[in-house]
Coordinates of C-alpha atoms in Angstrom, one line a residue:
X1 CA 0.0 0.0 0.0
X2 CA 1.4 3.4 -0.9
X3 CA 1.2 6.3 1.6
X4 CA -1.8 8.5 1.2
X5 CA -3.6 11.2 3.1
X6 CA -7.3 10.4 3.7
X7 CA -9.9 13.0 4.1
X8 CA -10.0 14.1 7.7
X9 CA -13.7 14.6 7.7
X10 CA -15.5 15.2 11.0
X11 CA -15.6 11.8 12.6
X12 CA -18.8 10.2 13.6
X13 CA -17.5 9.6 17.1
X14 CA -16.4 13.2 17.7
X15 CA -18.8 15.0 19.9
X16 CA -17.0 18.4 19.8
X17 CA -15.8 19.2 16.2
X18 CA -12.7 21.5 16.2
X19 CA -11.6 23.9 13.5
X20 CA -7.8 24.0 13.2
X21 CA -6.4 27.4 14.2
X22 CA -3.2 26.8 12.3
X23 CA -1.7 24.3 9.8
X24 CA 1.7 24.2 11.6
X25 CA 2.5 21.0 13.5
X26 CA 1.9 20.9 17.3
X27 CA 5.5 20.2 18.0
X28 CA 6.6 23.3 16.0
X29 CA 4.1 25.5 17.7
X30 CA 4.8 24.3 21.2
X31 CA 8.6 24.2 21.1
X32 CA 9.7 27.8 20.6
X33 CA 8.0 29.3 23.6
X34 CA 9.2 28.8 27.2
X35 CA 6.7 27.2 29.5
X36 CA 7.6 29.2 32.6
X37 CA 7.4 33.0 32.6
X38 CA 10.4 35.0 33.6
X39 CA 10.4 36.7 37.0
X40 CA 9.9 40.5 37.2
X41 CA 7.9 42.6 34.8
X42 CA 8.3 41.0 31.4
X43 CA 7.9 43.5 28.5
X44 CA 9.5 42.2 25.4
X45 CA 7.7 38.8 24.8
X46 CA 5.9 38.3 21.5
X47 CA 2.1 38.9 21.4
X48 CA 0.1 35.7 21.9
X49 CA -1.3 34.0 18.9
X50 CA -5.1 33.6 18.6
X51 CA -6.4 30.2 19.1
X52 CA -9.6 28.2 18.7
X53 CA -11.5 27.1 21.8
X54 CA -10.1 23.8 23.1
X55 CA -12.4 20.8 23.2
X56 CA -13.1 19.7 26.8
X57 CA -14.7 16.3 26.0
X58 CA -12.9 13.4 24.3
X59 CA -14.8 11.7 21.5
X60 CA -16.0 8.3 22.4
X61 CA -14.3 5.3 20.8
X62 CA -16.8 3.7 18.5
X63 CA -15.5 0.1 18.1
X64 CA -16.1 -2.2 21.1
X65 CA -12.7 -3.7 20.6
X66 CA -11.0 -0.4 21.4
X67 CA -13.5 1.2 23.7
X68 CA -11.5 2.6 26.6
X69 CA -12.2 0.4 29.6
X70 CA -12.4 1.8 33.1
X71 CA -8.9 2.0 34.5
X72 CA -7.9 1.0 38.0
X73 CA -4.9 3.4 38.0
X74 CA -4.7 6.9 36.5
X75 CA -1.5 7.4 34.6
X76 CA 0.3 10.7 35.1
X77 CA 1.8 12.6 32.2
X78 CA 5.2 10.9 32.4
X79 CA 3.6 7.4 32.5
X80 CA 1.4 8.2 29.6
X81 CA 4.4 9.3 27.7
X82 CA 6.1 6.0 28.4
X83 CA 3.1 4.1 27.3
X84 CA 2.9 6.0 24.1
X85 CA 6.6 5.3 23.4
X86 CA 6.1 1.6 24.2
X87 CA 3.2 1.5 21.7
X88 CA 5.4 3.2 19.1
X89 CA 8.2 0.7 19.5
X90 CA 5.7 -2.2 19.5
X91 CA 4.3 -0.8 16.2
X92 CA 7.8 -0.9 14.7
X93 CA 8.2 -4.4 16.0
X94 CA 5.0 -5.5 14.3
X95 CA 6.0 -3.9 11.0
X96 CA 9.4 -5.8 10.9
X97 CA 7.7 -9.0 12.1
X98 CA 5.2 -8.8 9.2
X99 CA 8.1 -8.2 6.8
X100 CA 9.8 -11.3 8.1
X101 CA 6.6 -13.4 7.8
X102 CA 6.0 -12.1 4.3
X103 CA 9.5 -13.2 3.3
X104 CA 8.7 -16.9 4.1
X105 CA 7.3 -18.8 1.2
X106 CA 3.7 -19.9 1.2
X107 CA 4.9 -23.4 0.3
X108 CA 8.0 -25.3 -0.7
X109 CA 11.6 -25.1 0.7
X110 CA 13.0 -22.0 2.3
X111 CA 15.9 -20.8 0.1
X112 CA 19.2 -19.6 1.7
X113 CA 18.7 -16.1 0.4
X114 CA 15.1 -15.9 1.7
X115 CA 16.2 -17.3 5.0
X116 CA 18.9 -14.7 5.4
X117 CA 16.5 -11.9 4.5
X118 CA 13.8 -13.2 6.8
X119 CA 16.4 -13.4 9.6
X120 CA 17.5 -9.8 9.1
X121 CA 13.9 -8.6 9.3
X122 CA 13.2 -10.7 12.3
X123 CA 16.3 -9.4 14.1
X124 CA 15.0 -5.9 13.4
X125 CA 11.8 -6.9 15.1
X126 CA 13.7 -8.4 18.0
X127 CA 15.7 -5.1 18.3
X128 CA 12.5 -3.3 19.5
X129 CA 11.8 -5.8 22.3
X130 CA 14.1 -4.3 24.9
X131 CA 12.7 -0.8 24.3
X132 CA 9.1 -2.1 24.8
X133 CA 10.1 -4.1 27.9
X134 CA 12.0 -1.2 29.5
X135 CA 9.0 1.1 29.3
X136 CA 6.3 -1.4 30.3
X137 CA 8.4 -2.4 33.3
X138 CA 8.0 1.2 34.6
X139 CA 4.2 1.2 34.2
X140 CA 1.5 -0.1 36.6
X141 CA 0.5 -3.5 35.3
X142 CA -3.0 -3.2 36.6
X143 CA -3.8 -0.2 34.3
X144 CA -6.2 -1.3 31.5
X145 CA -4.3 0.5 28.8
X146 CA -0.9 -0.9 29.9
X147 CA -2.4 -4.4 30.1
X148 CA -3.7 -4.1 26.5
X149 CA -0.3 -3.1 25.2
X150 CA 1.4 -5.8 27.3
X151 CA -1.0 -8.4 25.9
X152 CA -0.2 -7.4 22.3
X153 CA 3.5 -7.3 23.1
X154 CA 3.3 -10.9 24.5
X155 CA 1.5 -12.1 21.4
X156 CA 4.2 -10.4 19.2
X157 CA 7.0 -12.1 21.1
X158 CA 5.2 -15.4 20.6
X159 CA 5.1 -14.8 16.9
X160 CA 8.7 -13.9 16.9
X161 CA 9.5 -17.2 18.6
X162 CA 7.4 -19.1 16.0
X163 CA 9.1 -17.5 13.1
X164 CA 12.6 -18.0 14.6
X165 CA 11.7 -21.7 15.1
X166 CA 10.9 -22.0 11.4
X167 CA 14.2 -20.3 10.5
X168 CA 16.2 -22.5 12.8
X169 CA 14.7 -25.8 11.7
X170 CA 14.7 -25.1 8.0
X171 CA 11.5 -27.0 7.6
X172 CA 9.0 -25.9 4.9
X173 CA 7.6 -22.7 6.2
X174 CA 3.9 -22.5 7.2
X175 CA 2.2 -19.2 7.2
X176 CA 2.4 -17.6 10.7
X177 CA -1.1 -17.0 12.1
X178 CA -1.6 -13.3 11.9
X179 CA -5.3 -12.9 12.2
X180 CA -8.1 -12.6 9.6
X181 CA -6.9 -11.6 6.2
X182 CA -8.2 -8.2 5.1
X183 CA -9.7 -7.5 1.8
X184 CA -8.8 -4.4 -0.3
X185 CA -11.2 -2.0 1.3
X186 CA -10.1 -3.2 4.8
X187 CA -6.5 -2.8 3.9
X188 CA -7.2 0.8 2.9
X189 CA -9.1 1.4 6.1
X190 CA -6.1 0.0 8.1
X191 CA -3.7 2.2 6.2
X192 CA -5.9 5.2 7.0
X193 CA -6.1 4.1 10.6
X194 CA -2.3 4.0 10.9
X195 CA -2.1 7.4 9.3
X196 CA -4.4 9.0 11.8
X197 CA -2.6 7.2 14.7
X198 CA 0.5 9.0 13.5
X199 CA -1.3 12.2 13.4
X200 CA -2.5 11.7 17.0
X201 CA 1.0 10.7 18.0
X202 CA 2.6 13.9 16.5
X203 CA 0.3 15.9 18.8
X204 CA 0.2 13.7 21.9
X205 CA 4.0 13.5 22.4
X206 CA 4.8 17.2 22.6
X207 CA 1.6 17.8 24.7
X208 CA 2.8 15.0 27.1
X209 CA 6.1 16.8 27.5
X210 CA 4.4 20.1 28.3
X211 CA 2.1 18.4 30.8
X212 CA 5.1 16.8 32.5
X213 CA 6.6 20.2 33.0
X214 CA 3.3 21.8 34.1
X215 CA 2.9 19.0 36.7
X216 CA 6.3 20.1 38.3
X217 CA 5.2 23.7 38.7
X218 CA 3.6 24.5 42.1
X219 CA 2.2 27.9 41.2
X220 CA 0.3 27.5 38.0
X221 CA -0.1 31.2 37.6
X222 CA 3.6 31.5 36.8
X223 CA 3.1 29.4 33.6
X224 CA 2.8 31.0 30.2
X225 CA -0.9 30.9 29.3
X226 CA 0.0 30.9 25.6
X227 CA 1.9 27.6 25.9
X228 CA -0.9 26.0 27.9
X229 CA -3.5 27.3 25.5
X230 CA -1.7 25.9 22.5
X231 CA -1.3 22.6 24.3
X232 CA -5.1 22.5 24.9
X233 CA -5.7 23.4 21.3
X234 CA -3.4 20.6 20.2
X235 CA -5.3 18.1 22.4
X236 CA -8.5 19.2 20.7
X237 CA -6.8 18.6 17.3
X238 CA -5.6 15.2 18.5
X239 CA -9.1 14.3 19.7
X240 CA -10.5 15.1 16.2
X241 CA -7.8 12.8 14.7
X242 CA -8.9 10.1 17.2
X243 CA -12.4 10.4 15.9
X244 CA -11.1 10.0 12.3
X245 CA -9.2 6.8 13.4
X246 CA -12.4 5.5 15.1
X247 CA -14.2 5.9 11.8
X248 CA -11.7 3.5 10.2
X249 CA -11.8 1.0 13.1
X250 CA -15.5 0.3 12.7
X251 CA -14.8 -1.0 9.2
X252 CA -12.2 -3.5 10.4
X253 CA -12.5 -6.9 12.0
X254 CA -11.2 -6.9 15.6
X255 CA -8.9 -9.9 14.9
X256 CA -7.8 -8.7 11.4
X257 CA -4.2 -8.8 10.4
X258 CA -2.5 -5.8 12.0
X259 CA -5.7 -4.5 13.6
X260 CA -4.9 -5.4 17.3
X261 CA -1.6 -3.6 17.3
X262 CA -3.1 -0.6 15.7
X263 CA -5.9 -0.6 18.2
X264 CA -3.4 -0.9 21.1
X265 CA -1.4 2.0 19.7
X266 CA -4.5 4.1 19.4
X267 CA -5.5 3.3 23.0
X268 CA -2.1 4.2 24.2
X269 CA -2.3 7.6 22.5
X270 CA -5.8 8.2 23.9
X271 CA -4.5 7.3 27.4
X272 CA -1.6 9.8 26.9
X273 CA -4.1 12.6 25.8
X274 CA -6.3 11.8 28.8
X275 CA -3.4 12.0 31.2
X276 CA -2.1 15.2 29.7
X277 CA -5.5 16.8 29.8
X278 CA -6.1 15.9 33.4
X279 CA -3.0 18.0 34.2
X280 CA -3.4 20.8 31.7
X281 CA -7.1 21.5 32.0
X282 CA -6.9 22.8 35.6
X283 CA -3.9 24.9 34.8
X284 CA -5.7 26.2 31.7
X285 CA -8.7 27.2 33.8
X286 CA -6.4 29.0 36.3
X287 CA -4.6 30.9 33.6
X288 CA -7.8 31.8 31.8
X289 CA -9.1 33.3 35.1
X290 CA -5.7 35.1 35.6
X291 CA -5.9 37.0 32.3
X292 CA -9.6 37.8 32.5
X293 CA -9.9 41.6 32.9
X294 CA -13.0 41.1 34.9
X295 CA -10.8 39.8 37.7
X296 CA -9.3 43.3 38.1
X297 CA -12.2 45.8 38.7
X298 CA -9.7 48.5 39.6
X299 CA -7.5 48.1 36.6
X300 CA -8.8 51.0 34.6
X301 CA -8.5 53.4 37.5
X302 CA -5.0 52.1 38.3
X303 CA -4.0 52.5 34.6
X304 CA -5.2 56.1 34.6
X305 CA -3.5 57.0 37.9
X306 CA -0.2 55.5 36.7
X307 CA -0.4 57.4 33.4
X308 CA -1.0 60.6 35.4
X309 CA 2.0 59.8 37.6
X310 CA 4.1 59.5 34.5
X311 CA 3.0 62.9 33.3
X312 CA 3.6 64.4 36.8
X313 CA 7.2 63.3 36.9
X314 CA 7.8 63.4 33.1
X315 CA 9.0 67.0 32.9
X316 CA 12.1 67.7 35.0
X317 CA 12.2 71.2 33.5
X318 CA 9.5 72.2 36.0
X319 CA 12.3 72.3 38.6
X320 CA 13.4 75.5 36.8
X321 CA 10.4 76.8 35.0
X322 CA 7.6 76.3 37.6
X323 CA 9.2 75.6 41.0
X324 CA 5.9 76.1 42.9
X325 CA 4.3 73.2 41.0
X326 CA 7.5 71.2 41.1
X327 CA 7.5 71.5 44.9
X328 CA 4.0 70.1 45.1
X329 CA 4.9 67.2 42.8
X330 CA 8.0 66.5 44.9
X331 CA 5.8 66.4 47.9
X332 CA 3.9 63.5 46.3
X333 CA 6.9 61.6 45.1
X334 CA 7.3 59.0 47.8
X335 CA 3.6 58.2 47.8
X336 CA 3.5 58.0 44.0
X337 CA 6.5 55.6 44.0
X338 CA 4.8 53.4 46.6
X339 CA 1.6 53.4 44.6
X340 CA 3.3 52.5 41.4
X341 CA 5.2 49.7 43.2
X342 CA 1.9 48.4 44.5
X343 CA 0.4 48.4 41.0
X344 CA 3.5 46.6 39.6
X345 CA 3.5 44.0 42.4
X346 CA -0.3 43.4 42.5
X347 CA -0.5 42.9 38.7
X348 CA 2.9 41.2 38.2
X349 CA 1.5 37.8 37.2
X350 CA -1.0 39.4 34.9
X351 CA 1.6 41.6 33.3
X352 CA 3.9 38.6 32.7
X353 CA 1.2 36.9 30.7
X354 CA 1.6 39.4 27.9
X355 CA -1.9 39.9 26.8
X356 CA -2.6 43.1 24.9
X357 CA -4.0 44.7 28.0
X358 CA -1.3 43.4 30.3
X359 CA 1.4 44.6 27.9
X360 CA -0.1 48.0 28.0
X361 CA 0.0 48.0 31.8
X362 CA 3.5 46.6 31.9
X363 CA 4.7 49.3 29.5
X364 CA 3.1 52.0 31.7
X365 CA 4.8 50.6 34.8
X366 CA 8.2 50.6 33.1
X367 CA 7.7 54.1 31.6
X368 CA 6.7 55.5 34.9
X369 CA 9.8 54.2 36.7
X370 CA 12.0 55.5 33.8
X371 CA 10.5 59.0 34.1
X372 CA 10.5 58.9 37.9
X373 CA 14.2 58.0 37.9
X374 CA 15.1 60.8 35.5
X375 CA 13.1 63.2 37.7
X376 CA 14.9 62.0 40.7
X377 CA 18.3 62.7 39.1
X378 CA 17.1 66.2 38.2
X379 CA 16.0 66.7 41.8
X380 CA 19.4 65.7 43.1
X381 CA 21.1 68.2 40.7
X382 CA 18.7 70.9 41.8
X383 CA 19.3 70.2 45.5
X384 CA 23.0 70.8 44.9
X385 CA 22.5 73.9 42.8
X386 CA 19.7 75.8 44.6
X387 CA 21.8 77.2 47.5
X388 CA 24.2 79.1 45.2
X389 CA 21.2 80.3 43.1
X390 CA 19.3 81.5 46.2
X391 CA 22.4 83.2 47.6
X392 CA 22.7 85.2 44.4
X393 CA 19.0 86.2 44.5
X394 CA 19.2 87.2 48.2
X395 CA 22.3 89.3 47.5
X396 CA 20.6 90.9 44.5
X397 CA 17.4 91.8 46.4
X398 CA 19.3 93.1 49.4
X399 CA 21.4 95.3 47.1
X400 CA 18.3 96.6 45.3
X401 CA 16.6 97.5 48.6
X402 CA 19.7 99.4 49.7
X403 CA 19.9 101.2 46.4
X404 CA 16.2 102.0 46.3
X405 CA 16.4 103.7 49.7
X406 CA 19.7 105.5 49.1
X407 CA 18.8 106.8 45.7
X408 CA 15.0 107.1 46.4
X409 CA 14.0 104.8 43.5
X410 CA 10.4 103.6 44.4
X411 CA 10.0 101.9 41.1
X412 CA 12.3 99.1 42.4
X413 CA 9.5 98.0 44.7
X414 CA 7.1 97.5 41.9
X415 CA 9.5 95.9 39.4
X416 CA 12.8 94.1 40.1
X417 CA 12.4 93.6 43.9
X418 CA 9.0 91.8 43.8
X419 CA 10.0 89.7 40.9
X420 CA 13.3 88.5 42.4
X421 CA 11.6 88.1 45.8
X422 CA 9.1 85.7 44.1
X423 CA 12.0 83.7 42.7
X424 CA 13.4 83.3 46.1
X425 CA 10.1 82.2 47.6
X426 CA 9.6 79.6 44.8
X427 CA 13.1 78.3 45.1
X428 CA 12.9 78.1 48.9
X429 CA 9.6 76.2 48.7
X430 CA 11.2 73.7 46.3
X431 CA 14.4 73.5 48.4
X432 CA 12.2 72.7 51.4
X433 CA 10.3 70.0 49.5
X434 CA 13.4 68.2 48.3
X435 CA 14.9 68.1 51.7
X436 CA 17.6 70.8 51.5
X437 CA 20.1 70.8 54.3
X438 CA 20.1 74.6 54.8
X439 CA 16.3 75.3 54.9
X440 CA 16.4 76.7 58.5
X441 CA 19.2 79.2 57.6
X442 CA 17.3 80.4 54.5
X443 CA 14.1 80.8 56.5
X444 CA 16.0 83.1 58.9
X445 CA 17.5 85.0 55.9
X446 CA 14.0 85.4 54.3
X447 CA 12.5 86.7 57.6
X448 CA 15.4 89.3 57.8
X449 CA 14.8 90.3 54.2
X450 CA 11.1 90.8 54.7
X451 CA 11.8 93.0 57.8
X452 CA 14.2 95.2 55.8
X453 CA 11.7 95.4 52.9
X454 CA 8.9 96.6 55.3
X455 CA 11.3 99.3 56.7
X456 CA 12.4 100.4 53.3
X457 CA 8.8 100.6 51.9
X458 CA 7.8 102.6 55.0
X459 CA 10.5 105.1 54.3
X460 CA 9.4 105.4 50.7
X461 CA 5.7 104.8 51.2
X462 CA 4.4 107.9 49.3
X463 CA 7.0 107.6 46.6
X464 CA 6.0 103.9 46.0
X465 CA 2.3 104.7 45.9
X466 CA 2.9 107.6 43.5
X467 CA 4.9 105.4 41.2
X468 CA 2.4 102.5 41.1
X469 CA 0.6 102.0 37.8
X470 CA -2.3 99.9 36.5
X471 CA -1.6 96.1 36.6
X472 CA -0.8 94.4 33.3
X473 CA -3.9 93.3 31.3
X474 CA -3.1 90.6 28.8
X475 CA -6.2 88.3 28.8
X476 CA -8.5 88.6 25.8
X477 CA -10.3 85.3 26.1
X478 CA -14.1 84.8 25.5
X479 CA -14.6 84.3 29.3
X480 CA -13.3 87.8 30.2
X481 CA -16.6 89.3 31.2
X482 CA -17.7 86.2 33.1
X483 CA -14.5 85.9 35.2
X484 CA -14.4 89.6 36.0
X485 CA -18.0 89.4 37.2
X486 CA -17.2 86.4 39.3
X487 CA -14.3 88.4 41.0
X488 CA -16.7 91.3 41.5
X489 CA -19.3 89.1 43.1
X490 CA -16.7 87.8 45.6
X491 CA -15.6 91.4 46.3
X492 CA -19.2 92.4 47.0
X493 CA -19.5 89.5 49.4
X494 CA -16.6 90.8 51.4
X495 CA -17.2 94.5 50.9
X496 CA -20.8 95.3 49.9
X497 CA -20.2 99.0 49.3
X498 CA -16.9 98.6 47.3
X499 CA -16.7 100.6 44.1
X500 CA -14.8 98.9 41.3
X501 CA -12.9 101.3 39.1
X502 CA -11.2 98.9 36.7
X503 CA -10.2 95.2 36.2
X504 CA -7.1 93.6 34.8
X505 CA -6.1 90.1 34.0
X506 CA -2.3 89.8 33.9
X507 CA -1.9 86.4 32.2
X508 CA -2.9 85.7 28.6
X509 CA -4.7 82.4 29.4
X510 CA -5.7 80.0 32.1
X511 CA -2.8 77.9 33.5
X512 CA -3.7 74.2 33.8
X513 CA -2.3 71.6 36.1
X514 CA -3.1 67.9 36.5
X515 CA -1.8 65.8 39.3
X516 CA -2.7 63.2 42.0
X517 CA -2.5 64.1 45.6
X518 CA -2.3 61.6 48.5
X519 CA -4.2 62.5 51.6
X520 CA -4.3 60.1 54.6
X521 CA -3.6 57.2 52.3
X522 CA -6.3 58.0 49.7
X523 CA -5.5 59.3 46.2
X524 CA -7.4 62.3 44.8
X525 CA -7.0 63.5 41.2
X526 CA -6.6 67.2 40.6
X527 CA -7.3 68.7 37.2
X528 CA -7.8 72.4 37.3
X529 CA -6.8 75.7 35.7
X530 CA -5.9 79.0 37.4
X531 CA -6.5 82.6 36.3
X532 CA -6.0 85.8 38.4
X533 CA -8.3 88.8 38.1
X534 CA -7.1 92.0 39.7
X535 CA -9.8 94.5 40.7
X536 CA -8.9 98.2 41.2
X537 CA -11.2 99.4 44.0
X538 CA -11.7 102.9 45.3
X539 CA -10.2 103.3 48.8
X540 CA -10.8 107.0 49.5
X541 CA -10.8 110.3 47.6
X542 CA -7.0 109.9 46.9
X543 CA -6.2 106.2 46.7
X544 CA -7.3 103.0 45.1
X545 CA -6.5 99.4 46.1
X546 CA -5.5 96.6 43.8
X547 CA -7.2 93.4 45.1
X548 CA -6.3 90.1 43.3
X549 CA -8.7 87.2 43.1
X550 CA -7.6 83.7 42.1
X551 CA -10.1 81.8 40.0
X552 CA -9.8 78.0 39.9
X553 CA -11.6 76.1 37.2
X554 CA -12.3 72.5 38.2
X555 CA -12.3 70.3 35.1
X556 CA -13.5 67.3 37.1
X557 CA -16.6 69.2 38.1
X558 CA -17.9 70.4 34.8
X559 CA -15.5 73.3 34.7
X560 CA -17.0 74.9 37.8
X561 CA -15.1 78.0 38.8
X562 CA -14.3 78.8 42.4
X563 CA -13.0 82.3 43.5
X564 CA -10.6 83.0 46.3
X565 CA -9.3 86.4 47.5
X566 CA -5.6 86.9 47.5
X567 CA -5.8 89.1 50.6
X568 CA -7.9 88.5 53.7
X569 CA -10.7 91.0 54.3
X570 CA -9.0 92.4 57.4
X571 CA -5.4 92.3 56.0
X572 CA -3.6 95.6 56.0
X573 CA -2.4 96.3 52.4
X574 CA 1.2 97.4 51.7
X575 CA 2.4 100.1 49.5
X576 CA 2.5 97.8 46.4
X577 CA -1.3 97.3 46.6
X578 CA -2.0 101.1 46.6
X579 CA -2.1 103.6 43.8
X580 CA -3.2 107.2 43.2
X581 CA -6.7 107.6 41.7
X582 CA -5.2 109.8 39.0
X583 CA -3.2 106.8 37.8
X584 CA -6.2 104.5 37.4
X585 CA -7.0 104.0 33.7

């Protein structure tokens, strides 16, 4: 009979038909990928391949002669593998034994050449005996599948002895009993059966190897779900091939030539599949639950928070360009690091499974720690550089104050001095947040500078007031009228009789900030924008007051705007907040 590939139609005995997800062999698909996941946050593994749903029920064996009997002992994956190997060696033995038998003449004297050829073929059959014996010796004899293979093996050894007796005696050869002779259609069915047994075997052996490894792993959640899923898919494919084999068995006599050994081989493969599935199915269920997003109800919130953390710490330039905000971010650094560590630890097994969602989470974890590390390096640099920078600012302001008083230059108190004093305040706030060693000394120096400023401004009070001009007005946004009115409403609440002479908005636009703040262990998201409105209010018949109001737009509350006065209602205003009525425009 020549080799051929029968139509693998859906078998009559298959209760769960399976559509192949790929044409590649099971061994090739299972081999490249490691079974165990690497420790730590794995980020570079290939995306899992899609797979068809694995069958969970084996097709029943149709022919009574090969119906799987109830077993008294369950074989584990290693034992099932041994049984499968024994059946393979037995099959090879049977092939060589048949070749030896076919060499013997049907009648007449055995020629020397025929005898030599028959002996060579019989020796090849004998060569498989130790391999079968070695494997069967390691298996429980009371297992039904093992007993079936053992019985077929014993019959094969008896046949070998009978053929050897003929060859040793040189008597006219008699055909060795080998079962009922098959007709042409039955020979084709047997050939098909052997083909499908090979197809099952190509799948069962790599699956048995995977199952043996899975059995050794205590924590099944550390397995790669892709490997286990592929193994389950391969089992489903093999079950379909078993069904194809069963379709051929029903057309064969149970005692037909070559049928018993084929049946025993098929039984061994089914036993191997059963043993593998008993191990793999629970692991597959565990891993399926592990990668199910429904298992992680807080995942979306954790992803969002982690992304915001990355943005918070993703711009080290804030340490120079917006030190007030940088100080607030630094204040959240330890809590943010702890929260990111919690997320990485809590989702570690999920991340390592490398689904599309878990890869996204793992990437966010890695990106956060990259940005956090860079921000930390920038903080260390700033901690080292700030003292010299603040010393220079203090010296400059102190010099300007002395010059303003000596040369009677009140404009210094509305220009350079307030600007540089603001720089010092922001730098000192940041220096305090990052744990600078000289904070106490700078606090004392700031207190001394404020005292000297008060004294200097008192000496030049009238000159400063006379030099003060209208605040800068740069905002031209569509909300101008609305925000000015909100500031006026707050002013009226504090001072019902106040008369507003003018309004100015120094900045060109709202300034937005987004961050997370930890308070008493709970995280709160902040997403808001700030704008300051300065109202020029009549004080008396000679002076006007400049009263700033900070407006905060809360983007998490439908852009609701809250208004806060810069000065307390009873706070005494300094010279910088006063101006002559004649300078109001």
